[in-house]
PDB file of C-alpha atoms in Angstrom:
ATOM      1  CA  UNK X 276       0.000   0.000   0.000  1.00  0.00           C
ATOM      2  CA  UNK X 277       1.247   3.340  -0.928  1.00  0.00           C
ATOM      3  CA  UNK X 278       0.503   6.939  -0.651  1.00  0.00           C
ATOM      4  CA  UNK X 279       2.069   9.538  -3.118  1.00  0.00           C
ATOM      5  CA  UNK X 280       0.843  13.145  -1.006  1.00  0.00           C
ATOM      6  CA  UNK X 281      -2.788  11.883   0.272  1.00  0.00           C
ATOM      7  CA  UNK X 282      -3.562   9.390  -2.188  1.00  0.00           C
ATOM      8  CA  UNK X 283      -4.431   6.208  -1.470  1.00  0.00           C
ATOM      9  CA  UNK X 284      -3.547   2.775  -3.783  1.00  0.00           C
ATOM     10  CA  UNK X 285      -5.385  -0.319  -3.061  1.00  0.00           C
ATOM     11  CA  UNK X 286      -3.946  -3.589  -4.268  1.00  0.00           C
ATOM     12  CA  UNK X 287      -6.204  -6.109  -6.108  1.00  0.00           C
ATOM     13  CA  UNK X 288      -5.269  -9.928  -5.257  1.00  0.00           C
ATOM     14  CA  UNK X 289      -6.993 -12.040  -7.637  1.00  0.00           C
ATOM     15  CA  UNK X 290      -7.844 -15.371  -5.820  1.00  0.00           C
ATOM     16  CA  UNK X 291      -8.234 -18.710  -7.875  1.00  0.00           C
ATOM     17  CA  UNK X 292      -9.316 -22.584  -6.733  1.00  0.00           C
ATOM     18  CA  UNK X 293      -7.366 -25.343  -8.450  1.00  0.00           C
ATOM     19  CA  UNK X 294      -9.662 -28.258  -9.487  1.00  0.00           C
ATOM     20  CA  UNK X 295      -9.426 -31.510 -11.715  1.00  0.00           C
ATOM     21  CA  UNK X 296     -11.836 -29.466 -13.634  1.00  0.00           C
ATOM     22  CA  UNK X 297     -12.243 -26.639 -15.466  1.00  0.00           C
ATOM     23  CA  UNK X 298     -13.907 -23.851 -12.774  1.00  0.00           C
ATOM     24  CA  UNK X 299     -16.858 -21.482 -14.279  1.00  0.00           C
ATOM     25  CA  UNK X 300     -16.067 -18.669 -12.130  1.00  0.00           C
ATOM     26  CA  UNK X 301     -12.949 -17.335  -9.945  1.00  0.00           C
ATOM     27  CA  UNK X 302     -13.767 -14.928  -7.365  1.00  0.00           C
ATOM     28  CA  UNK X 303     -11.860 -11.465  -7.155  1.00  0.00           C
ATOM     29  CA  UNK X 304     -11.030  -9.528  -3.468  1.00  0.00           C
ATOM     30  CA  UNK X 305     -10.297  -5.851  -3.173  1.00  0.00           C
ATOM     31  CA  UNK X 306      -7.936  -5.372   0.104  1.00  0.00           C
ATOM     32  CA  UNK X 307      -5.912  -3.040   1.857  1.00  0.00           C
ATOM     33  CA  UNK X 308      -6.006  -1.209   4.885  1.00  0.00           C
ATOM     34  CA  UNK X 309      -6.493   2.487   5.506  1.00  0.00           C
ATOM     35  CA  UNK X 310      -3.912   4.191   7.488  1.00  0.00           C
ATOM     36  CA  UNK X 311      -5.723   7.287   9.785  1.00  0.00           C
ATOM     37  CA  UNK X 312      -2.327   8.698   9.627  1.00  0.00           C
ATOM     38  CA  UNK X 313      -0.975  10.821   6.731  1.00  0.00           C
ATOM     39  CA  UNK X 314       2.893  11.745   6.205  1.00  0.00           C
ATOM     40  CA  UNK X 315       4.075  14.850   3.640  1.00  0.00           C
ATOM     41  CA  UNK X 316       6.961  14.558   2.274  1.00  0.00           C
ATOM     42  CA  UNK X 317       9.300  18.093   1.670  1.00  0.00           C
ATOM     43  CA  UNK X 318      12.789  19.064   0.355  1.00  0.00           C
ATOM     44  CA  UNK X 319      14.916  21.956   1.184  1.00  0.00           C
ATOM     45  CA  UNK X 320      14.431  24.468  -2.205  1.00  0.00           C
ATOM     46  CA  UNK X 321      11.249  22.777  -2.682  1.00  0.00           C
ATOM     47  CA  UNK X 322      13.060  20.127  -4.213  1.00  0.00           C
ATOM     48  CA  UNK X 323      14.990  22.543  -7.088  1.00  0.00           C
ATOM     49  CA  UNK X 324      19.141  22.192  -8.032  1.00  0.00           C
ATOM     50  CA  UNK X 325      20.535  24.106 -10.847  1.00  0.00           C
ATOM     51  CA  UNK X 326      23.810  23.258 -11.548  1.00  0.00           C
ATOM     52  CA  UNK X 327      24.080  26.568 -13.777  1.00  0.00           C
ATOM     53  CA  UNK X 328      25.558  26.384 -16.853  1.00  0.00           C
ATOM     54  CA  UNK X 329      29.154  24.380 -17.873  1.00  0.00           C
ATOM     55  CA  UNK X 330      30.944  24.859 -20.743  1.00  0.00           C
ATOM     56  CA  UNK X 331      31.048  21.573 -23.224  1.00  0.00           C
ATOM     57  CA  UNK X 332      35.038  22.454 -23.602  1.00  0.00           C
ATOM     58  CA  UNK X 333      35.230  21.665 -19.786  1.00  0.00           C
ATOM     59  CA  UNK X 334      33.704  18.076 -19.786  1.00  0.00           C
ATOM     60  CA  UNK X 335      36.332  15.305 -20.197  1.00  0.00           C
ATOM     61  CA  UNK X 336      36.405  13.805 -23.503  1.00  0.00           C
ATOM     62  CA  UNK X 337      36.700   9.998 -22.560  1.00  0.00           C
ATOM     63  CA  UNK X 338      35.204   9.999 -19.034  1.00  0.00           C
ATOM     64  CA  UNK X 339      32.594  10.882 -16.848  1.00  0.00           C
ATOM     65  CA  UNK X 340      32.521  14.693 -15.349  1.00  0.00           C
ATOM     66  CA  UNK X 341      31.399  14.935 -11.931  1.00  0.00           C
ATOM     67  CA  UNK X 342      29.381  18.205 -11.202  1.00  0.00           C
ATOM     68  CA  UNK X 343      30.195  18.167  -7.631  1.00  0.00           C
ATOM     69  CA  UNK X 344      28.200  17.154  -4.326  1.00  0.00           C
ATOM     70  CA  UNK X 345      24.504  18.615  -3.965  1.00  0.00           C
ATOM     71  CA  UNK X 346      23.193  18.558  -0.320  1.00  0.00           C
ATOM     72  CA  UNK X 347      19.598  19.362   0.701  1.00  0.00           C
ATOM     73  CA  UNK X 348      17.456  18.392   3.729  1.00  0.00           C
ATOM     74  CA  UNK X 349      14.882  15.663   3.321  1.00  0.00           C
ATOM     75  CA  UNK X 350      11.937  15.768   5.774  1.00  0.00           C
ATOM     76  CA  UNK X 351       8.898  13.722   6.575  1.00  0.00           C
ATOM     77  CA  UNK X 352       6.347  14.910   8.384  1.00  0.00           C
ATOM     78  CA  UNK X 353       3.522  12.404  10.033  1.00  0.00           C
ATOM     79  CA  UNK X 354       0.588  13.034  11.698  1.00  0.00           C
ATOM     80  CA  UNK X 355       1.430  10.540  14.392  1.00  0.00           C
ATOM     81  CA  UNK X 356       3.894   7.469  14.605  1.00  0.00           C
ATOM     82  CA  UNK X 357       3.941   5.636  11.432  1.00  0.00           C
ATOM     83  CA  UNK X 358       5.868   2.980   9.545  1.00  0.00           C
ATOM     84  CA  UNK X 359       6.886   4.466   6.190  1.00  0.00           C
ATOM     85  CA  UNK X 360       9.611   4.359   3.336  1.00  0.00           C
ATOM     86  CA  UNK X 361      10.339   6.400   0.708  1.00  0.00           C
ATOM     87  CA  UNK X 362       9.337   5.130  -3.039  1.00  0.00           C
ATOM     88  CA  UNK X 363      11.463   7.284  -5.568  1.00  0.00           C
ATOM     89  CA  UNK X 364      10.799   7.195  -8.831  1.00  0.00           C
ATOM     90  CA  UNK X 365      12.955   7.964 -12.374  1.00  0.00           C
ATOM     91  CA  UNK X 366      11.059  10.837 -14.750  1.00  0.00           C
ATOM     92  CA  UNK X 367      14.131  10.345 -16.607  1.00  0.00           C
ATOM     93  CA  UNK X 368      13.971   6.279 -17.146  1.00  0.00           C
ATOM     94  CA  UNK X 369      16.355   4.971 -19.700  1.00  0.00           C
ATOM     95  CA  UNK X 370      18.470   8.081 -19.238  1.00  0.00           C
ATOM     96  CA  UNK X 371      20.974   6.777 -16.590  1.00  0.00           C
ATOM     97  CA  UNK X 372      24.679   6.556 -18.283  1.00  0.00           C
ATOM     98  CA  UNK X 373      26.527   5.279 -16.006  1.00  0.00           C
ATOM     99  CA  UNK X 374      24.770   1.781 -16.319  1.00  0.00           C
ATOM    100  CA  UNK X 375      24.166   1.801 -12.608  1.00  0.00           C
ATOM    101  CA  UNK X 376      20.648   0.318 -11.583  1.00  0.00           C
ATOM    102  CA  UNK X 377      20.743   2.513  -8.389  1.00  0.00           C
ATOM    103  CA  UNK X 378      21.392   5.972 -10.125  1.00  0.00           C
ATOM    104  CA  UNK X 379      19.303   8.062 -12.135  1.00  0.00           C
ATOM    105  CA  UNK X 380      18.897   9.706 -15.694  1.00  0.00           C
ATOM    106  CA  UNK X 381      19.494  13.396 -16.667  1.00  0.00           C
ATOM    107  CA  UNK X 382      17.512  13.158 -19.968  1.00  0.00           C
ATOM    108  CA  UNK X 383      18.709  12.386 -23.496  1.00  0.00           C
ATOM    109  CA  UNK X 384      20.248  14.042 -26.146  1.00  0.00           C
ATOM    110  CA  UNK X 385      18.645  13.935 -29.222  1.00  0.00           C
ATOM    111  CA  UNK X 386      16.255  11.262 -28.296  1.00  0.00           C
ATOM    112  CA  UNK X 387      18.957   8.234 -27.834  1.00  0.00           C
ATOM    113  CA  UNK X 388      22.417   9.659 -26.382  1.00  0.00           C
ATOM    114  CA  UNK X 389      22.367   9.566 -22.419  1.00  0.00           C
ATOM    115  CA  UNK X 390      23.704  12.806 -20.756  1.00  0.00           C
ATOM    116  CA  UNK X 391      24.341  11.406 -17.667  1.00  0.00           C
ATOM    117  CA  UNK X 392      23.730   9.959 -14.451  1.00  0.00           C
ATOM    118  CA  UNK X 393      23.024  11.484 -10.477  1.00  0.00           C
ATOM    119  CA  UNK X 394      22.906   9.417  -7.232  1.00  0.00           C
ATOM    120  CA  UNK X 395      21.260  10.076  -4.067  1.00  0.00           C
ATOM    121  CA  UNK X 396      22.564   9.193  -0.499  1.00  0.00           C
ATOM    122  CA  UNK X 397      21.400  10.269   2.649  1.00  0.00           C
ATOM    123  CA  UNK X 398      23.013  11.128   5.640  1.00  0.00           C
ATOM    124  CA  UNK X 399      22.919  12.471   9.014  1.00  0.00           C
ATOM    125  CA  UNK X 400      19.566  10.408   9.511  1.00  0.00           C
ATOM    126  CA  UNK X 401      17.027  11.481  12.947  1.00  0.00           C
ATOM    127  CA  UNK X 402      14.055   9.578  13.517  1.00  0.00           C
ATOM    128  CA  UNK X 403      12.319  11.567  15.698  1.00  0.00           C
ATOM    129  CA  UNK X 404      14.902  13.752  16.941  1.00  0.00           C
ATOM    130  CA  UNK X 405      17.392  10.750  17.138  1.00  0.00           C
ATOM    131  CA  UNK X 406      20.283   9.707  16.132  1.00  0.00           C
ATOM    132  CA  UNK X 407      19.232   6.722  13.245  1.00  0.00           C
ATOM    133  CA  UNK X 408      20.033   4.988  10.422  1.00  0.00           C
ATOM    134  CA  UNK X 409      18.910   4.877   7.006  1.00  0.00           C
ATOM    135  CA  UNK X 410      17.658   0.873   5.627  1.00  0.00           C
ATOM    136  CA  UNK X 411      17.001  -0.121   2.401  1.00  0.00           C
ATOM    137  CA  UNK X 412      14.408  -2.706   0.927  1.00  0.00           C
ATOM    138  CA  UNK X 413      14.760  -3.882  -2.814  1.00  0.00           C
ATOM    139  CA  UNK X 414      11.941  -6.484  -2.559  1.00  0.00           C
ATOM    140  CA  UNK X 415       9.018  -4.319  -1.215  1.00  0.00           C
ATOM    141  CA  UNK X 416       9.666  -4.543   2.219  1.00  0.00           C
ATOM    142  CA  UNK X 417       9.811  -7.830   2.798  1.00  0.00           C
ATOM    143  CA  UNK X 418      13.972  -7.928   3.401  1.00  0.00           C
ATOM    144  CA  UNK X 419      15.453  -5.094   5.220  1.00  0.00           C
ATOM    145  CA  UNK X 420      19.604  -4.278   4.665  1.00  0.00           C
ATOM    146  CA  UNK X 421      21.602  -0.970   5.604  1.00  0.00           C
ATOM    147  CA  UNK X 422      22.121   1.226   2.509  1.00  0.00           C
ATOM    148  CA  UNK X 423      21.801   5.367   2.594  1.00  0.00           C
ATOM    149  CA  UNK X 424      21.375   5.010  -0.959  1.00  0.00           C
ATOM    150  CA  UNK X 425      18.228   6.782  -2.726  1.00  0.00           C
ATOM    151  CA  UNK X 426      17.176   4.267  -6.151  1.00  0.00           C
ATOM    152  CA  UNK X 427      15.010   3.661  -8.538  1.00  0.00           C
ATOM    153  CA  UNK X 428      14.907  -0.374  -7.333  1.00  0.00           C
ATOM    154  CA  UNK X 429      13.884   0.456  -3.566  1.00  0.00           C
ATOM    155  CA  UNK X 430      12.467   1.644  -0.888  1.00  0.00           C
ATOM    156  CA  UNK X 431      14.283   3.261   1.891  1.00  0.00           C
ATOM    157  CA  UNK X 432      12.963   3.635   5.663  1.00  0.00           C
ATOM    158  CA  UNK X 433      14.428   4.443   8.948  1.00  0.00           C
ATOM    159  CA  UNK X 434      15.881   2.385  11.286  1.00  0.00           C
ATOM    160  CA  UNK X 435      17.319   2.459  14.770  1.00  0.00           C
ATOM    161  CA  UNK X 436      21.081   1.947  14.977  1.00  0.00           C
ATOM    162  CA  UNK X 437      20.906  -1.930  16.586  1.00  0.00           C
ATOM    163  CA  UNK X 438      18.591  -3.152  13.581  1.00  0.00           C
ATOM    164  CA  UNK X 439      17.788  -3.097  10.243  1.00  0.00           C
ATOM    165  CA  UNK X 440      13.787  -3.498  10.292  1.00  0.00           C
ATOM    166  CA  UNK X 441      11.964   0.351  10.177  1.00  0.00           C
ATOM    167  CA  UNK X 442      10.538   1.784  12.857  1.00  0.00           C
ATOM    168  CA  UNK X 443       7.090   4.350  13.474  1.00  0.00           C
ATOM    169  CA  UNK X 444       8.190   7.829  13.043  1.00  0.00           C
ATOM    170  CA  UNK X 445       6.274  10.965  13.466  1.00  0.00           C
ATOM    171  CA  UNK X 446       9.198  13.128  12.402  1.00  0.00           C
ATOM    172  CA  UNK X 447      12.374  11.677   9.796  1.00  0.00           C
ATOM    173  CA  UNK X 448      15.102  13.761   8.766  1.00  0.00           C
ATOM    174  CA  UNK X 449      18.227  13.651   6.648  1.00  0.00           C
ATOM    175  CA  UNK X 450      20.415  15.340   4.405  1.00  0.00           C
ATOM    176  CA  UNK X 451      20.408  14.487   0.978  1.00  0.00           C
ATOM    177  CA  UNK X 452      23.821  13.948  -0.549  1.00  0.00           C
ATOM    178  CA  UNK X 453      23.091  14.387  -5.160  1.00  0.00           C
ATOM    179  CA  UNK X 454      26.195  13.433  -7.260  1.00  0.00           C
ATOM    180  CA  UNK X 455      25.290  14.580 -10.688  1.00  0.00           C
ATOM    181  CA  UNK X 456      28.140  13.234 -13.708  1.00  0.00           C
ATOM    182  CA  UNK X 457      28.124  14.156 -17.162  1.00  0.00           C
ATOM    183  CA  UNK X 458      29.073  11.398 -19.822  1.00  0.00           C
ATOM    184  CA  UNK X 459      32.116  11.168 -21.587  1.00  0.00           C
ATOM    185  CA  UNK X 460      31.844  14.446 -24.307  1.00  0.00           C
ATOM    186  CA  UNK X 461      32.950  11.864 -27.065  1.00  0.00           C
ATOM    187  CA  UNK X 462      29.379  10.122 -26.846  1.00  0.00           C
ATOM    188  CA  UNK X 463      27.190  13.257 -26.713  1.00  0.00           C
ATOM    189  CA  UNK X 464      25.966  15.618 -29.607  1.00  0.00           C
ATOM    190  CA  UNK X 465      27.210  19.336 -28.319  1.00  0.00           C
ATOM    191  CA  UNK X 466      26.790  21.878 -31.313  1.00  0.00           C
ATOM    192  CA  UNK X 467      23.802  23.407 -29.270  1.00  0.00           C
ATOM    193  CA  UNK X 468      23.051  23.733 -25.560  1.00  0.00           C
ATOM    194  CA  UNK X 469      21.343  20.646 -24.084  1.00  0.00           C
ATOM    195  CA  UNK X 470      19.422  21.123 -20.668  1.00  0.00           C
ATOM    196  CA  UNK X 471      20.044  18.627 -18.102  1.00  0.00           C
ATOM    197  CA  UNK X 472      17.131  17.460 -16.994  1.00  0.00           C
ATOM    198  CA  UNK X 473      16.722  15.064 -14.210  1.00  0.00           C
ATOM    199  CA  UNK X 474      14.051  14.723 -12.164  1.00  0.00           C
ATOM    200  CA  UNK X 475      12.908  12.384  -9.146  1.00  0.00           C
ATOM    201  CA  UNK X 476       9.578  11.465  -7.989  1.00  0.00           C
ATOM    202  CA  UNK X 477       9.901  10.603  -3.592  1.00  0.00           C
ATOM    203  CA  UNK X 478       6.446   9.135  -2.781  1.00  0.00           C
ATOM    204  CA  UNK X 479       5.861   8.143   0.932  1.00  0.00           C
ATOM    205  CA  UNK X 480       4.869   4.130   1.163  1.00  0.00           C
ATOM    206  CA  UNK X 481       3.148   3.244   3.607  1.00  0.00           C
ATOM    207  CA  UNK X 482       4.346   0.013   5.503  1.00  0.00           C
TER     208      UNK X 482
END
């Protein structure tokens, strides 16, 4: 179950019965559960980073350029203690350059050249005014392991420092650590200027 700002997903489970025979009907369940607490999600600059503009003559030819380290403050708000993760999404799918399943795309160049790649990391983690750690699912919450990585493939929640399984928070905080890289010059078109356009979709997921 999921909730992208105060929308609510329900999952539909289709239910069969195996027989010798061939059934004439299969019955159908709607379920889910409706949480009476709602978390908003917010980012420092509402969520903006312009990394101005760079000149194509100062991107390396045969390797990746890094456009330095992007920090901004991640906060979830809830209306009371609640077990949540973060769901991010890629605007920019089939962008990413880097061939990294964990990073994400900053757009393409003339419909099939990837500009680049960024990667998100958090740090400095509270959980309610404490001291936490950030935890990572890649199989919907059913396995927990410590990663402060942001990605496309998971879910991230807070944990306390002894284990890896989330915890109810009314309050989680962390800086937000974005590397953004340019791809090698060599493999992109440049006669023109090319925005760089990634963008990220954080949903709160309700666990």
């Amino acid at each position: 179950m999921s909730k992208s700002l105060n929308t609510l997903i329900a999952t539909l489970l289709l239910v069969g019965v195996s027989n010798s025979f061939a059934a004439s009907s299969i019955d159908m369940s709607v379920r889910g559960l409706i949480t009476p607490s709602a978390c908003s999600p917010s980012l420092g600059n509402g969520g903006q980073y312009d990394v101005g503009k760079i000149s194509a003559k100062d991107l390396k030819l045969n390797d990746y350029t890094s456009l330095g380290d992007y920090v901004t403050q991640l906060t979830v708000t809830c209306e009371a203690p609640t077990l949540m993760a973060i769901e991010p999404k890629d605007n920019r799918a089939g962008s990413e350059a880097m061939g990294e399943p964990s990073y994400f795309g900053l757009g393409l160049i003339n419909g099939s050249e990837k500009l680049g790649s960024v990667s998100a990391f958090l740090e400095k983690v509270f959980a309610d005014g404490v001291a936490a750690k950030a935890t990572d699912s890649m199989d919907g919450g059913s396995t927990w392991e410590r990663h402060r990585s942001i990605s496309p493939n998971s879910i991230t929640s807070v944990a306390n420092s002894a284990a890896y399984t989330p915890i109810p928070v009314q309050s989680f905080e962390a800086q937000m650590m974005l590397t953004p890289v340019i791809a090698p010059a060599s493999t992109l078109t440049l006669t023109e200027e090319v925005p760089i356009d990634g963008s990220i979709t954080l949903t709160v997921r309700y666990l």
